[in-house]
């Protein structure tokens, strides 16, 4: 986040407000009034305090509790935790996924029979099923590039993008669109694309097996070598040399408040052939695009959220049989827009302690 913010002017006086459209003024006004909360030195200091651990490695904390990280299935390195203090067991489940993706599948057996289950980070958009939105993204991309338009996908540099690229490649090949360039723009593009191939232990069995052939586990590695996929730290870092219409660009930041995605959206917004697809579920579709409206560019909300939904979480509670569940009270209320949808409400056979933001439970 520091790198993205630092790419933006830090004071309004550094921006010629007459040189940019009026509807984007709010972005710079927000930035000019931001208070610096941290800088790169502070972040580096925090990272220096981190102790890396492997899945199923037991960690002794101050001789008081033992903690064991388990695969959560959500993204590379994501973990759930079993915390034990003597005979007392706590299972902490957060940002987990039951989908088949590039990571090790979620480990459930070791979570079973806890005294307390701490449950958080369920799907933010349970009305959208990831398989359906993946297909919708592929269809929008295909129809857009066939019409000669560019596609902008504001997103994070890691996570679902790894699976989405493989889906898109297959879909483009099926539709004889293998000459359409895919461009990834991020300050950490190099590392984000290289690390998945290095950390094979975090990948699913199929991906790990490729390492013993030997073969790189992800398609993007070979496609970078063949210049089908290009990556740059920013749009001024040589993107002009490979850019052609149509193309597909992944860029950050998904909030559309900083980063190169803002520049590309401004460049392409007046062409009805172009499309922007929002895939990150934590950002509101209406709020994200509000500063850029009206625009001719077509916009789509296709949140690809691999997190477990309410039905899966309810089944998880039933399967691991906790004595008590501690979770957010919001999970027991259906969305206002879908008040009668039982599948959008968490169900627990075990006693529940509802814990809101900032609250403490004994």
Coordinates of C-alpha atoms in Angstrom, one line a residue:
X1 CA 0.0 0.0 0.0
X2 CA 2.9 2.4 0.7
X3 CA 4.3 1.9 -2.8
X4 CA 0.9 2.7 -4.4
X5 CA 0.2 5.7 -2.2
X6 CA 3.8 7.0 -2.8
X7 CA 3.1 7.0 -6.6
X8 CA 0.4 9.5 -6.0
X9 CA 1.1 13.2 -5.3
X10 CA 1.3 13.9 -1.6
X11 CA 0.0 17.4 -1.7
X12 CA -2.7 18.9 -3.8
X13 CA -0.4 21.7 -4.9
X14 CA 1.6 19.1 -6.8
X15 CA -1.4 18.4 -9.0
X16 CA -2.6 20.6 -11.8
X17 CA -6.3 20.2 -11.0
X18 CA -7.2 21.8 -14.4
X19 CA -5.4 19.0 -16.2
X20 CA -7.6 16.2 -14.9
X21 CA -11.4 15.6 -15.3
X22 CA -13.5 17.2 -12.5
X23 CA -15.0 13.8 -11.5
X24 CA -11.5 12.6 -10.4
X25 CA -10.8 15.7 -8.2
X26 CA -12.2 13.8 -5.2
X27 CA -9.4 11.2 -5.4
X28 CA -6.8 13.9 -5.1
X29 CA -8.7 15.8 -2.4
X30 CA -8.9 12.6 -0.3
X31 CA -5.2 12.0 -0.8
X32 CA -4.2 15.5 0.1
X33 CA -6.0 15.3 3.4
X34 CA -4.6 11.9 4.4
X35 CA -2.6 11.7 7.6
X36 CA 0.5 9.6 7.3
X37 CA -0.1 6.6 9.6
X38 CA 3.0 4.6 8.7
X39 CA 5.9 4.5 6.3
X40 CA 8.1 1.9 4.7
X41 CA 10.5 1.9 7.6
X42 CA 7.7 1.1 10.1
X43 CA 6.5 -1.7 7.8
X44 CA 10.0 -3.2 7.5
X45 CA 10.3 -3.1 11.2
X46 CA 7.0 -5.0 11.6
X47 CA 8.1 -7.6 9.1
X48 CA 11.4 -8.1 10.9
X49 CA 9.4 -9.3 13.9
X50 CA 7.6 -12.1 12.0
X51 CA 8.7 -15.7 12.5
X52 CA 7.8 -17.9 9.6
X53 CA 6.3 -21.3 10.4
X54 CA 5.3 -24.3 8.3
X55 CA 1.9 -26.1 8.2
X56 CA 1.5 -28.5 11.1
X57 CA 4.5 -27.1 12.9
X58 CA 3.9 -26.7 16.6
X59 CA 4.8 -23.3 18.0
X60 CA 5.3 -22.8 21.8
X61 CA 4.2 -19.3 22.9
X62 CA 5.8 -18.2 26.1
X63 CA 5.3 -21.7 27.6
X64 CA 1.6 -21.0 27.9
X65 CA 0.0 -22.2 24.7
X66 CA 0.9 -24.4 21.8
X67 CA -0.3 -23.3 18.3
X68 CA -0.4 -25.3 15.1
X69 CA -1.1 -23.7 11.7
X70 CA -3.2 -25.8 9.2
X71 CA -3.9 -25.2 5.5
X72 CA -6.9 -23.0 5.0
X73 CA -7.3 -23.5 1.3
X74 CA -7.8 -19.8 0.6
X75 CA -4.5 -18.6 -0.8
X76 CA -0.8 -19.4 -0.6
X77 CA 0.2 -19.4 3.1
X78 CA -3.3 -18.9 4.5
X79 CA -3.8 -20.8 7.7
X80 CA -6.3 -21.8 10.3
X81 CA -4.9 -22.4 13.8
X82 CA -5.4 -25.0 16.6
X83 CA -4.5 -23.4 19.9
X84 CA -4.0 -25.6 23.0
X85 CA -3.5 -24.6 26.6
X86 CA -3.3 -27.9 28.6
X87 CA -6.4 -29.8 27.8
X88 CA -8.3 -26.8 26.5
X89 CA -8.5 -26.5 22.7
X90 CA -9.4 -23.6 20.5
X91 CA -9.9 -23.9 16.7
X92 CA -9.5 -20.6 14.9
X93 CA -11.0 -20.5 11.4
X94 CA -10.5 -17.4 9.2
X95 CA -10.3 -16.7 5.5
X96 CA -10.8 -20.4 4.5
X97 CA -12.0 -21.9 1.3
X98 CA -13.4 -25.3 0.2
X99 CA -12.9 -24.5 -3.5
X100 CA -10.5 -26.4 -5.7
X101 CA -7.7 -23.9 -6.5
X102 CA -3.9 -23.7 -6.5
X103 CA -3.4 -24.0 -2.8
X104 CA -3.4 -27.0 -0.4
X105 CA -7.0 -27.9 0.5
X106 CA -8.5 -26.9 3.8
X107 CA -7.5 -29.2 6.7
X108 CA -10.6 -30.0 8.7
X109 CA -9.9 -33.1 10.8
X110 CA -7.4 -31.5 13.0
X111 CA -9.9 -28.7 13.9
X112 CA -12.4 -31.3 15.3
X113 CA -13.8 -31.3 18.8
X114 CA -12.6 -28.0 20.2
X115 CA -13.8 -26.4 23.3
X116 CA -14.2 -23.2 21.3
X117 CA -14.5 -22.5 17.6
X118 CA -13.5 -18.9 16.6
X119 CA -15.1 -18.3 13.2
X120 CA -14.6 -15.2 11.1
X121 CA -14.1 -13.9 7.5
X122 CA -16.9 -15.7 5.8
X123 CA -17.8 -14.8 2.2
X124 CA -18.5 -11.1 1.7
X125 CA -20.7 -11.8 -1.3
X126 CA -22.4 -15.1 -0.6
X127 CA -25.0 -14.4 -3.3
X128 CA -22.2 -14.8 -5.9
X129 CA -20.7 -18.3 -6.5
X130 CA -17.0 -18.2 -7.5
X131 CA -17.4 -20.8 -10.3
X132 CA -20.2 -18.7 -11.8
X133 CA -18.3 -15.4 -11.5
X134 CA -15.2 -17.0 -13.0
X135 CA -17.2 -18.0 -16.0
X136 CA -18.8 -14.6 -16.2
X137 CA -15.4 -12.9 -16.2
X138 CA -14.2 -15.2 -19.0
X139 CA -17.3 -14.5 -21.1
X140 CA -17.0 -10.7 -20.6
X141 CA -13.3 -10.8 -21.5
X142 CA -13.9 -12.9 -24.6
X143 CA -16.8 -10.7 -25.9
X144 CA -14.9 -7.5 -25.2
X145 CA -11.6 -8.4 -27.0
X146 CA -13.6 -9.9 -29.9
X147 CA -15.2 -6.5 -30.3
X148 CA -11.8 -4.8 -30.3
X149 CA -11.9 -3.4 -26.8
X150 CA -9.5 -3.5 -23.9
X151 CA -10.3 -5.1 -20.5
X152 CA -9.1 -3.6 -17.2
X153 CA -9.2 -5.9 -14.1
X154 CA -8.3 -3.9 -11.0
X155 CA -7.1 -6.5 -8.5
X156 CA -4.5 -7.6 -5.9
X157 CA -1.2 -9.0 -7.1
X158 CA -1.7 -12.4 -5.5
X159 CA -4.5 -14.8 -4.7
X160 CA -7.3 -15.4 -7.1
X161 CA -5.4 -13.8 -10.0
X162 CA -3.3 -16.9 -10.3
X163 CA -6.3 -19.1 -11.0
X164 CA -8.1 -16.5 -13.1
X165 CA -5.1 -16.2 -15.5
X166 CA -5.2 -19.9 -16.1
X167 CA -8.9 -19.9 -16.8
X168 CA -8.6 -16.9 -19.1
X169 CA -5.8 -18.5 -21.1
X170 CA -7.9 -21.7 -21.7
X171 CA -10.9 -19.6 -22.7
X172 CA -8.9 -17.4 -25.0
X173 CA -7.3 -20.4 -26.7
X174 CA -10.7 -22.0 -27.2
X175 CA -11.9 -18.8 -29.0
X176 CA -8.8 -18.5 -31.2
X177 CA -7.7 -15.4 -29.3
X178 CA -4.2 -16.6 -28.3
X179 CA -2.6 -13.4 -29.8
X180 CA -4.3 -11.1 -27.2
X181 CA -1.7 -9.9 -24.8
X182 CA -2.2 -10.2 -21.0
X183 CA -0.4 -7.5 -19.1
X184 CA 0.1 -7.4 -15.3
X185 CA 1.0 -4.0 -13.7
X186 CA 2.2 -4.0 -10.1
X187 CA 5.1 -2.7 -8.1
X188 CA 5.5 -6.3 -6.8
X189 CA 4.7 -8.0 -10.1
X190 CA 8.1 -9.8 -10.3
X191 CA 7.9 -11.3 -6.8
X192 CA 4.1 -12.0 -7.0
X193 CA 4.6 -14.2 -10.1
X194 CA 7.8 -15.8 -9.1
X195 CA 7.0 -16.9 -5.5
X196 CA 4.2 -19.4 -6.4
X197 CA 6.7 -21.4 -8.4
X198 CA 9.2 -21.3 -5.5
X199 CA 7.0 -22.2 -2.6
X200 CA 5.7 -25.6 -3.9
X201 CA 5.0 -26.9 -0.4
X202 CA 2.0 -24.5 -0.2
X203 CA 0.4 -25.7 -3.4
X204 CA -2.1 -28.5 -4.0
X205 CA -1.0 -32.0 -4.9
X206 CA -1.4 -31.5 -8.7
X207 CA 0.8 -28.4 -8.7
X208 CA 3.4 -30.0 -6.4
X209 CA 3.6 -33.1 -8.7
X210 CA 4.8 -30.9 -11.5
X211 CA 7.8 -29.8 -9.5
X212 CA 9.1 -33.4 -9.7
X213 CA 8.8 -33.8 -13.4
X214 CA 10.4 -31.1 -13.4
X215 CA 7.9 -28.6 -14.7
X216 CA 6.8 -25.2 -13.4
X217 CA 3.4 -25.5 -11.6
X218 CA 1.7 -22.5 -13.1
X219 CA 1.1 -21.8 -16.8
X220 CA 2.0 -18.1 -16.4
X221 CA 5.7 -19.0 -16.0
X222 CA 6.0 -20.5 -19.5
X223 CA 3.7 -17.8 -20.9
X224 CA 6.0 -15.1 -19.6
X225 CA 8.9 -16.7 -21.4
X226 CA 6.9 -17.0 -24.6
X227 CA 5.9 -13.3 -24.2
X228 CA 2.2 -14.1 -24.1
X229 CA 2.1 -12.5 -20.6
X230 CA 4.0 -9.3 -19.8
X231 CA 4.5 -7.7 -16.4
X232 CA 5.7 -4.3 -15.4
X233 CA 6.2 -2.4 -12.2
X234 CA 4.2 0.5 -13.6
X235 CA 2.7 1.7 -16.9
X236 CA 5.8 3.7 -17.6
X237 CA 8.1 0.7 -17.2
X238 CA 8.0 -0.4 -20.9
X239 CA 4.3 -1.3 -21.2
X240 CA 4.0 1.0 -24.3
X241 CA 6.4 -1.4 -26.2
X242 CA 4.0 -4.4 -25.9
X243 CA 0.7 -2.6 -25.7
X244 CA -1.8 -3.1 -28.5
X245 CA -5.6 -3.2 -28.8
X246 CA -7.2 -5.4 -27.7
X247 CA -5.5 -6.4 -24.5
X248 CA -6.2 -7.5 -21.0
X249 CA -4.6 -5.7 -18.1
X250 CA -4.5 -6.6 -14.4
X251 CA -3.5 -3.6 -12.3
X252 CA -3.9 -2.3 -8.9
X253 CA -5.2 -0.9 -6.7
X254 CA -8.7 -2.6 -6.7
X255 CA -10.1 0.3 -4.7
X256 CA -9.4 2.6 -7.8
X257 CA -8.1 5.3 -5.4
X258 CA -4.4 4.8 -6.2
X259 CA -2.1 2.9 -8.5
X260 CA -1.9 2.4 -12.3
X261 CA -5.5 1.1 -12.6
X262 CA -6.7 4.7 -12.1
X263 CA -4.5 5.9 -15.0
X264 CA -5.7 3.2 -17.3
X265 CA -9.3 3.7 -16.4
X266 CA -9.0 7.4 -17.3
X267 CA -7.4 6.5 -20.6
X268 CA -10.0 4.0 -21.7
X269 CA -13.2 5.3 -20.0
X270 CA -14.6 7.1 -23.1
X271 CA -14.7 4.0 -25.4
X272 CA -17.8 1.8 -25.3
X273 CA -15.8 -1.1 -26.6
X274 CA -13.7 -1.2 -23.4
X275 CA -14.7 -2.9 -20.1
X276 CA -13.6 -2.8 -16.5
X277 CA -14.3 -5.8 -14.3
X278 CA -14.2 -5.5 -10.5
X279 CA -13.4 -8.9 -9.0
X280 CA -12.3 -8.1 -5.4
X281 CA -15.2 -8.6 -3.0
X282 CA -14.1 -6.2 -0.3
X283 CA -14.8 -3.2 -2.4
X284 CA -18.3 -1.9 -3.2
X285 CA -19.1 -1.7 -6.9
X286 CA -20.9 1.6 -6.7
X287 CA -18.5 3.3 -4.3
X288 CA -15.4 2.2 -6.3
X289 CA -16.6 3.5 -9.6
X290 CA -18.4 6.6 -8.3
X291 CA -15.6 9.2 -8.9
X292 CA -15.4 8.1 -12.6
X293 CA -19.0 8.3 -13.5
X294 CA -20.5 9.0 -16.0
X295 CA -18.3 6.9 -18.3
X296 CA -18.9 5.1 -21.6
X297 CA -16.7 2.2 -20.7
X298 CA -18.7 -0.9 -19.7
X299 CA -18.4 -1.9 -16.1
X300 CA -19.1 -5.3 -14.4
X301 CA -19.1 -6.6 -10.8
X302 CA -18.0 -10.2 -10.7
X303 CA -16.6 -10.8 -7.2
X304 CA -14.5 -13.9 -7.0
X305 CA -14.5 -14.6 -3.3
X306 CA -13.2 -18.1 -2.5
X307 CA -14.1 -17.7 1.2
X308 CA -16.4 -20.3 2.7
X309 CA -20.1 -19.2 2.5
X310 CA -22.7 -19.6 5.2
X311 CA -23.9 -23.0 4.1
X312 CA -20.3 -24.3 4.1
X313 CA -19.6 -22.7 7.5
X314 CA -22.8 -24.3 9.0
X315 CA -21.7 -27.7 7.7
X316 CA -18.2 -27.1 9.2
X317 CA -19.7 -26.4 12.6
X318 CA -21.6 -29.6 12.4
X319 CA -18.6 -31.6 11.2
X320 CA -16.1 -30.5 13.8
X321 CA -18.6 -30.4 16.8
X322 CA -17.3 -27.5 18.9
X323 CA -18.7 -27.0 22.4
X324 CA -19.1 -23.3 21.8
X325 CA -18.9 -21.1 18.7
X326 CA -17.7 -17.5 18.9
X327 CA -18.4 -15.4 15.9
X328 CA -19.9 -12.2 14.5
X329 CA -23.6 -11.4 15.2
X330 CA -24.0 -10.3 11.6
X331 CA -23.7 -13.9 10.3
X332 CA -27.1 -14.7 11.9
X333 CA -28.9 -12.0 10.0
X334 CA -29.9 -12.4 6.3
X335 CA -29.0 -9.4 4.0
X336 CA -31.7 -6.7 3.8
X337 CA -31.9 -7.4 0.1
X338 CA -32.6 -11.1 0.6
X339 CA -34.4 -11.4 3.9
X340 CA -35.9 -14.8 3.2
X341 CA -32.7 -16.5 2.0
X342 CA -32.0 -19.2 4.7
X343 CA -28.7 -20.1 2.9
X344 CA -27.4 -16.6 3.7
X345 CA -27.6 -17.2 7.5
X346 CA -25.2 -19.1 9.7
X347 CA -26.7 -22.1 11.5
X348 CA -25.1 -23.6 14.6
X349 CA -26.1 -26.6 16.7
X350 CA -23.6 -25.6 19.3
X351 CA -24.1 -22.7 21.8
X352 CA -23.1 -19.4 20.2
X353 CA -21.3 -16.4 21.7
X354 CA -21.8 -13.3 19.5
X355 CA -18.8 -11.1 19.4
X356 CA -18.9 -7.7 17.8
X357 CA -16.1 -5.4 16.7
X358 CA -14.1 -4.1 19.7
X359 CA -15.9 -6.5 22.1
X360 CA -14.2 -8.9 24.5
X361 CA -15.3 -12.3 25.6
X362 CA -14.1 -14.2 28.7

